[in-house]
Every structure is written in C-alpha cells, then in structure tokens.
C-alpha cells in the first residue's frame, strides 16, 4: 500500500493542481511533493536492508493475459525512489521566482512525471514497467515542448520519436519473453518469472540488443545520444533537471533490472561492446564539453559523459560496478540538478549563458560561489564529496572487467576537472562584465534549494555506507542470478 | 437478429418523420432509434450461439460485440451531426435513414453465415455510402469523390461476386460451415477454390482499403463531407474486418498455409503505403485517410496471425480506433467550420489547429488524446489495441512483420504529432469556439472511453 501511495500521491496532487488557478498551483505542487518526500523518508526508515522486495502490492489487472498491477521496493528501487522524492520538491521550489505561463498545467505535468517515475522504479510486472516507462515521456515532452526555447518543437520532437522508437524494441522483447513463461494459468509477465527463463545464446543475443537500444537511448550511450544536448538546452530548466536528474536513471535502472539477470549469455557476447560504446561516450562527451561556451550545453555534455561511466560500470557485471552505478545515480542526480539550477540563477540575472560574457560573480555573491564550488567539486569527484564514492567504485568495476577500458574510462576524472574548473573560473572569477555588474544576491527560495543539495553532497561523500549498505544485498542477489 | 429488424423498421419511421415540418425532431429520433438498437443488440448476450433466417445469419458474442461497436460508433457520429442545421441544402431525414439502413448492411456483414448475405450486406452498406459521399451536391470535390467511389466499388463488387461464384463451383455451397467442411475433407482442393478465395478477398480488402487496393481512399475520404468520412472510416472498416475475420477463421483456417503469405504481403504493403504516404500530407483530413489505411494494416497483421487471441484483438482494436477517429474528426469539424466553411482547402490543413490549446483547452485535449491513441502511446486504448495485435503476431512467430509494424508505428507518431504540435506549440488566431453542450458531452465521452480502456483494457478484453 505504501508503494502504491508513492505513485498515487503525485498523481492526485497533479490532478488537483491542474484544476486550480495559477498562483495556488505552485504551492499545491510543492505541498504534494513534500508529502511524497515524507512518505519516502518513512519507507526509508522502515526498510529492512536485505535482498527481499518489501512493501509490495499486487492486483490483477488484465486477467485474460495474466498481467498484474504490481509493485514493490527492494534496495535498488529504494535508492531511486528516494532520489525522485528528494529532487522533485527542490525542482518545484527552484521555479518559485520564475513565472511560468499556464502554471497549473506546468506543475501538474511535473507531478505526473514524478508519478510515472515512481511507477517505473517500483513496478514488478514487466508490462507495468513498460507502461510507466513510456508514460513518463508524455509529461516531459509537453514540459519541454510548450515551455522550452526557440527550437523546442523540432528538438523535443526528435527526442520523443527517438525514445519511443527505442522502447518499442523493448516491447517486442517483453512480449517475446512473456510467451516463453509458463505460469499456473498460462503466461505471466512478472519480472521474476523472466529471471527464471533459460534461453539459448542466440535468442539472448537479440533480446539483449532490443533492451540495449531502448535503455541506451534513454541514458544516453554513444552513438544514441544525439537527441540529448539539444533537448537539455532547449527545455525549460525544471524539465532539464527532471531529464538529467531523474529520467536518464530509468535507462541505467532498466539495464540493472532487465539486461543483467535476463540475458546473461547475451551480455557475455555483447557486454564488452556495450562497455566500449559507453567508454567512447565518456571521452567523446568530455572533449566536447571542454569546448562549449553555453553553460547549459556544457553540463549537458558532462552529464552524457557521466552516464557513460555508469553504464560501463553496470555492464561490467561486478559488485562494485553496479553498486557504484547506483550510488553515482544518486550523486549525479543531486549534482546535476544543483548545477542546472545555478545556471538558471545566473541566466535569470544576466540573460546570458555564454561563459565568455560572464565573470566576477564572486565579487557580487560569495554565497553562490560557495554553493557552486561544492557542487562542482562533487561533480568532478573530489574525495569527501558524493561524486568520489561512485566514480571510484565504477572505475574499480570497469577495471576488474577490463584493464584497458578501465584506464581509458579513468580519463573522465582529468577531463571532468578540465571542463568544470574552466566553467567555474570563467564565470565566477576574473573581472566583472557588463552582464554581471548588477548581480543580485541569492533569494531565500534559491537558498532553500541549494542547501539541501549541498548537505547531501557531504553526507554521501563522508558517509556513503548509509546508502551502500541498503543496496548491497539486493545487488549481490541480482549478480548471483547471472548464471551462464 | 433483432438489430436488423429494428433498424429496417425504425429507419423507415425516421424517413417518414422527414415529412414533418419540424426537422428538429430528426436528430433525437435517430439517436433514440440507435439507443434502442444498441440495447436490443445485447439482449441475447448470454444465449448460446445460434443461426437465424434458415441458416443465413449467425449470432454469437463476437458478432454481437462487433455489431455493438458499429451501432455505438453510429450513435456517436449521428450525435455529432447537430441535425445538419448549418447546411441549408441538407436533407437530414434522408441522411439519417441512409445511415440507419447502412447499419443493417454492416450488421449483416458481421453476422453472415452464407456468402449471399455477405454480398447483400456489403452492397447495402456500400450503396448508402456512395450516396452519402456525394451528398454535398454543390461541391465538385464531393461529386467527384462519389463517382470515383461508385466506379471503383462496382469493380470490386464484380470481382467479389466472381470469387463467390467460383467458391460455389468448387464447394457446392455458399454456407460458411459447409465450405469449412469441404476444405477440411479435401486434402487437395481444386484450383477453383483458391482462385475464388483470392478474388473474394480482393473484393473485401478493397472495402477496408488495404494496399494495393487503397487508391480510392484518400480522394473519397477527402471529398466526402467530414461527418460521412468519419462514418466511412469507422463503420465500413469495422464491419469489413469482422467479415474478413469470419470468412478466414470460419471457413478457411484449414488452408492457412495457402493464404497467409498473400495476406502477409498485403499487410506489409498496407502498412508501408499508409504510414509513409501519410507523412507527406498537409491536409489533416487526408492524413486521416492514410492513417485509416495504416490501421487497416495493423488489423490485417492480427488476421494474418490468426491465433486464438486474434478475435479479441480485432474487437479491441476496432473499438479503440473507431472512438479515437470520431474524436479527431469531431474536433476537425468544429475547427474547420470556424476557420472557414467556404475554403475547404485551408480549413482542413494542420495549420487550422494552430493555437487551439490556448483558447479551447478542451478541444485541444480531446484532439491530443485521440492522436495519442491513434499513435499507440500508452495510457490510451490505442496502445492496448496495438499491444494485443502485436502480441498475437508474436505468438504466431511473425517476427519480421512485427519489426516492420513497429517501425511503421514510429513513423505514425510523426504525423499524428503534427496535430498536437499545431494545437499546443504554434501560435494561431483561433478564437474561442462555441461548442454546444451535447457536442461537448460526446467529445468528453469519447475521450473518457479512450482513457478508461487505456487504463483498464481488461474491461473489454475479458468479454469476447
């Protein structure tokens, strides 16, 4: 019941705020997301750190086909549920100074998105997972396409078609797997039933690709990333935060949940290819990020590079690789949302995102500089910040699987430092420019967004065990299931 | 077989109502008739399947479900006519009667047990459609469309009749069950049977606008008054598919290996022709015509697979498709009227929807849901329609066709989203459109049905 409430609360809050007048929608959405956060924290405290799925619910949904409306939370789900519940109120809060036209629809869509994401991370029925996976796309499409920048129509449409195209392949794989299962009353679509299937290597090969394309587009992994930088740049910042902070994690989560346990033989054949593609993404994304002038675009490419490392870690099929990916999903979500928010703060005051035109902001607002610096250092994986733990584990995992690839993936730390420090230096230090001359200090609501993020950066950096121990049993259980 | 009797008698009543001075009575009367027929249709729901009229017609849950879909669709479409009050040259009594009579044909096509009944049913439906297509007498486009439809339809009828004759020659009967018996007993049926089946199929595939027999569709759909286009693209198609399904599963499942490849090629051609050509359309109405061809392709996919699930898949798909199409055309009619009755060309382009979301949020939402459903996006009925169709194809192992169908549904998203993009993301001069309460109610109803079946597909799937 608790799990179901996670899906329902934002849905109901969204419907209610849709029917309110513009001004109250904002407060209502915030209230709804805070209630949701409270529930998530309650689940967090009640959660037993073992491999079993907890707080499960299950209702027959399409009886004739044996499809269930079922969900549960295990360690892996919990982390992502917490991430979603934590970031959404901050994303809503980050919009408080920004007037959005037709606000009630705007906030309702954010909440619908949250509801769908919760569904994705908790579904235990494959078709329900698929449904939420797709449903998450509709609110974000409208958020990006209605409230976005100049090229939004073309860019977001490419994004929409691209991701739907990928997911349809996953649908074929799911339908195929569904027909391979045998339950007491015909076929079943429970994910755990898929784990028990032992398909031959050739079949696993094509199922691997069907899943891989779907998740690789979502994450995105090279060469499926072409939709990403444009979409991130053209979307309104709250939508970008949702995309980068939470939505791309659906891809990584899908790999952990579906590819690892269901097609181990496919993974054996194609896993290295997947890691190579991910590693190419890391280096390629970082190099492009170094050359960007637009702050938003720079962070978009950095996000592409970071997710490449997560994907490489998961495909390494090692405990530290998967654990690292999970912790990095959390860390990256926090950092990237913070960074995009800082870009938005700078943009809203200076009307430019070009780092060549910025400079000297430190002199105006030392506060912002400190927050920015902490988030930036988290992003470049300085020890004692959240980014370090994940990146260390990920690199260890990739290294265990292939030394050379591990070494190349390791360049992410150097390249990351290059583009992030350059961004920080050019925008914060140096002389004031005509754009930054009258840079106002942070407002209360802006601080309210940044402080929790910074607290999390340190909590995860100093005491990562509080998160690692939650996921460990579930991850090792999952890895044990990978039998060739 | 109550619907056939009731529709024939009450259709005449409506025709005679036309002699009254007050034309306002016609719309409620027709709706009442359809409501009665809809209820009557389901009266025998739990009875055992039975034959009527000296084994000429058959009735079971499948035929009742299908009759239900066409009657319900007709109800919704008639409700959207607004009594033809805007059009001075209209003759509402005749239109309504023709619609009711054509339903008799549709119900016959769905429940035929004898090929003669199939023929009669198709002709009743088609002749009504020929007339209704040309009902906008002063419009050249409408006239041309009617003539085209009539000539092509006549050819198709000829081919189909020839096919039936050959089947009779081969099997000695027009009866579905008798033909099935013949097919089962004879291991090597005569060539006459094969040729007969193919010709019969060609005639019927023409009616549901499957490629390569689809060339009439865009012109006719485009030329006919929108309300009758809606009627054609939902009711004719639904009845046609029910008939093809009954024919193939009822008589020819024994020689699946003979016809499946033919049907597979036609399916793929239909999917390609419908979807790819739809991309290039600038007129929303023409796009919907090609979209209707593409949906014929998905339905054919399930027919080609012909598994145990095909039956419920076709029922579900037909309903989802019909409801979404009615929604879409319902919005188009309002918008086209607003942007200019006199210049059809501009009124029915995608640009007509520009700025719809701002001033008419309800209409924009109805349009969006219908487009999402036609594109097969989750949480709408259309998604489950596609899902069931795809899964029957997967069950039969038609993977290569499935891949083509999936690629084509991605293409589909492209043209359906043109309407959504126009409604929400482009600026337009469209003012607030006045929608009568009843019209609004119908549009809300179709939208709710689409969403409810999107969330709880089992509601319908479990029935048939």
mmCIF file with all atom_site columns, N, CA and C in Angstrom, chain A residues 12 45 49 225 227 310-311 337 344 378 482:
data_model
loop_
_atom_site.group_PDB
_atom_site.id
_atom_site.type_symbol
_atom_site.label_atom_id
_atom_site.label_alt_id
_atom_site.label_comp_id
_atom_site.label_asym_id
_atom_site.label_entity_id
_atom_site.label_seq_id
_atom_site.pdbx_PDB_ins_code
_atom_site.Cartn_x
_atom_site.Cartn_y
_atom_site.Cartn_z
_atom_site.occupancy
_atom_site.B_iso_or_equiv
_atom_site.pdbx_formal_charge
_atom_site.auth_seq_id
_atom_site.auth_comp_id
_atom_site.auth_asym_id
_atom_site.auth_atom_id
_atom_site.pdbx_PDB_model_num
ATOM 1  N N  . UNK A 1 12  ? -2.551 12.376  -7.801  1.00 0.00 ? 12  UNK A N  1
ATOM 2  C CA . UNK A 1 12  ? -3.710 13.110  -7.291  1.00 0.00 ? 12  UNK A CA 1
ATOM 3  C C  . UNK A 1 12  ? -3.371 14.587  -7.131  1.00 0.00 ? 12  UNK A C  1
ATOM 4  N N  . UNK A 1 45  ? 13.043 4.669   6.457   1.00 0.00 ? 45  UNK A N  1
ATOM 5  C CA . UNK A 1 45  ? 13.337 4.270   7.831   1.00 0.00 ? 45  UNK A CA 1
ATOM 6  C C  . UNK A 1 45  ? 12.806 2.875   8.146   1.00 0.00 ? 45  UNK A C  1
ATOM 7  N N  . UNK A 1 49  ? 17.306 -3.803  5.444   1.00 0.00 ? 49  UNK A N  1
ATOM 8  C CA . UNK A 1 49  ? 18.354 -3.942  4.431   1.00 0.00 ? 49  UNK A CA 1
ATOM 9  C C  . UNK A 1 49  ? 18.638 -5.410  4.130   1.00 0.00 ? 49  UNK A C  1
ATOM 10 N N  . UNK A 1 225 ? 23.082 9.265   -28.536 1.00 0.00 ? 225 UNK A N  1
ATOM 11 C CA . UNK A 1 225 ? 22.939 10.424  -27.657 1.00 0.00 ? 225 UNK A CA 1
ATOM 12 C C  . UNK A 1 225 ? 22.513 11.680  -28.388 1.00 0.00 ? 225 UNK A C  1
ATOM 13 N N  . UNK A 1 227 ? 20.038 13.123  -29.473 1.00 0.00 ? 227 UNK A N  1
ATOM 14 C CA . UNK A 1 227 ? 18.895 13.936  -29.055 1.00 0.00 ? 227 UNK A CA 1
ATOM 15 C C  . UNK A 1 227 ? 19.220 14.765  -27.823 1.00 0.00 ? 227 UNK A C  1
ATOM 16 N N  . UNK A 1 310 ? 28.540 5.323   -15.735 1.00 0.00 ? 310 UNK A N  1
ATOM 17 C CA . UNK A 1 310 ? 27.582 4.471   -15.017 1.00 0.00 ? 310 UNK A CA 1
ATOM 18 C C  . UNK A 1 310 ? 27.246 3.236   -15.840 1.00 0.00 ? 310 UNK A C  1
ATOM 19 N N  . UNK A 1 311 ? 26.983 3.482   -17.117 1.00 0.00 ? 311 UNK A N  1
ATOM 20 C CA . UNK A 1 311 ? 26.612 2.373   -17.982 1.00 0.00 ? 311 UNK A CA 1
ATOM 21 C C  . UNK A 1 311 ? 27.754 1.361   -18.086 1.00 0.00 ? 311 UNK A C  1
ATOM 22 N N  . UNK A 1 337 ? 21.318 18.497  -10.866 1.00 0.00 ? 337 UNK A N  1
ATOM 23 C CA . UNK A 1 337 ? 20.191 19.384  -10.586 1.00 0.00 ? 337 UNK A CA 1
ATOM 24 C C  . UNK A 1 337 ? 20.702 20.698  -9.998  1.00 0.00 ? 337 UNK A C  1
ATOM 25 N N  . UNK A 1 344 ? 20.613 28.409  -14.142 1.00 0.00 ? 344 UNK A N  1
ATOM 26 C CA . UNK A 1 344 ? 19.354 29.131  -14.257 1.00 0.00 ? 344 UNK A CA 1
ATOM 27 C C  . UNK A 1 344 ? 19.401 30.431  -13.440 1.00 0.00 ? 344 UNK A C  1
ATOM 28 N N  . UNK A 1 378 ? 31.848 18.213  -6.258  1.00 0.00 ? 378 UNK A N  1
ATOM 29 C CA . UNK A 1 378 ? 31.156 16.931  -6.219  1.00 0.00 ? 378 UNK A CA 1
ATOM 30 C C  . UNK A 1 378 ? 31.105 16.318  -7.598  1.00 0.00 ? 378 UNK A C  1
ATOM 31 N N  . UNK A 1 482 ? 22.995 -14.094 -12.216 1.00 0.00 ? 482 UNK A N  1
ATOM 32 C CA . UNK A 1 482 ? 23.621 -14.138 -13.526 1.00 0.00 ? 482 UNK A CA 1
ATOM 33 C C  . UNK A 1 482 ? 24.385 -15.449 -13.648 1.00 0.00 ? 482 UNK A C  1
#
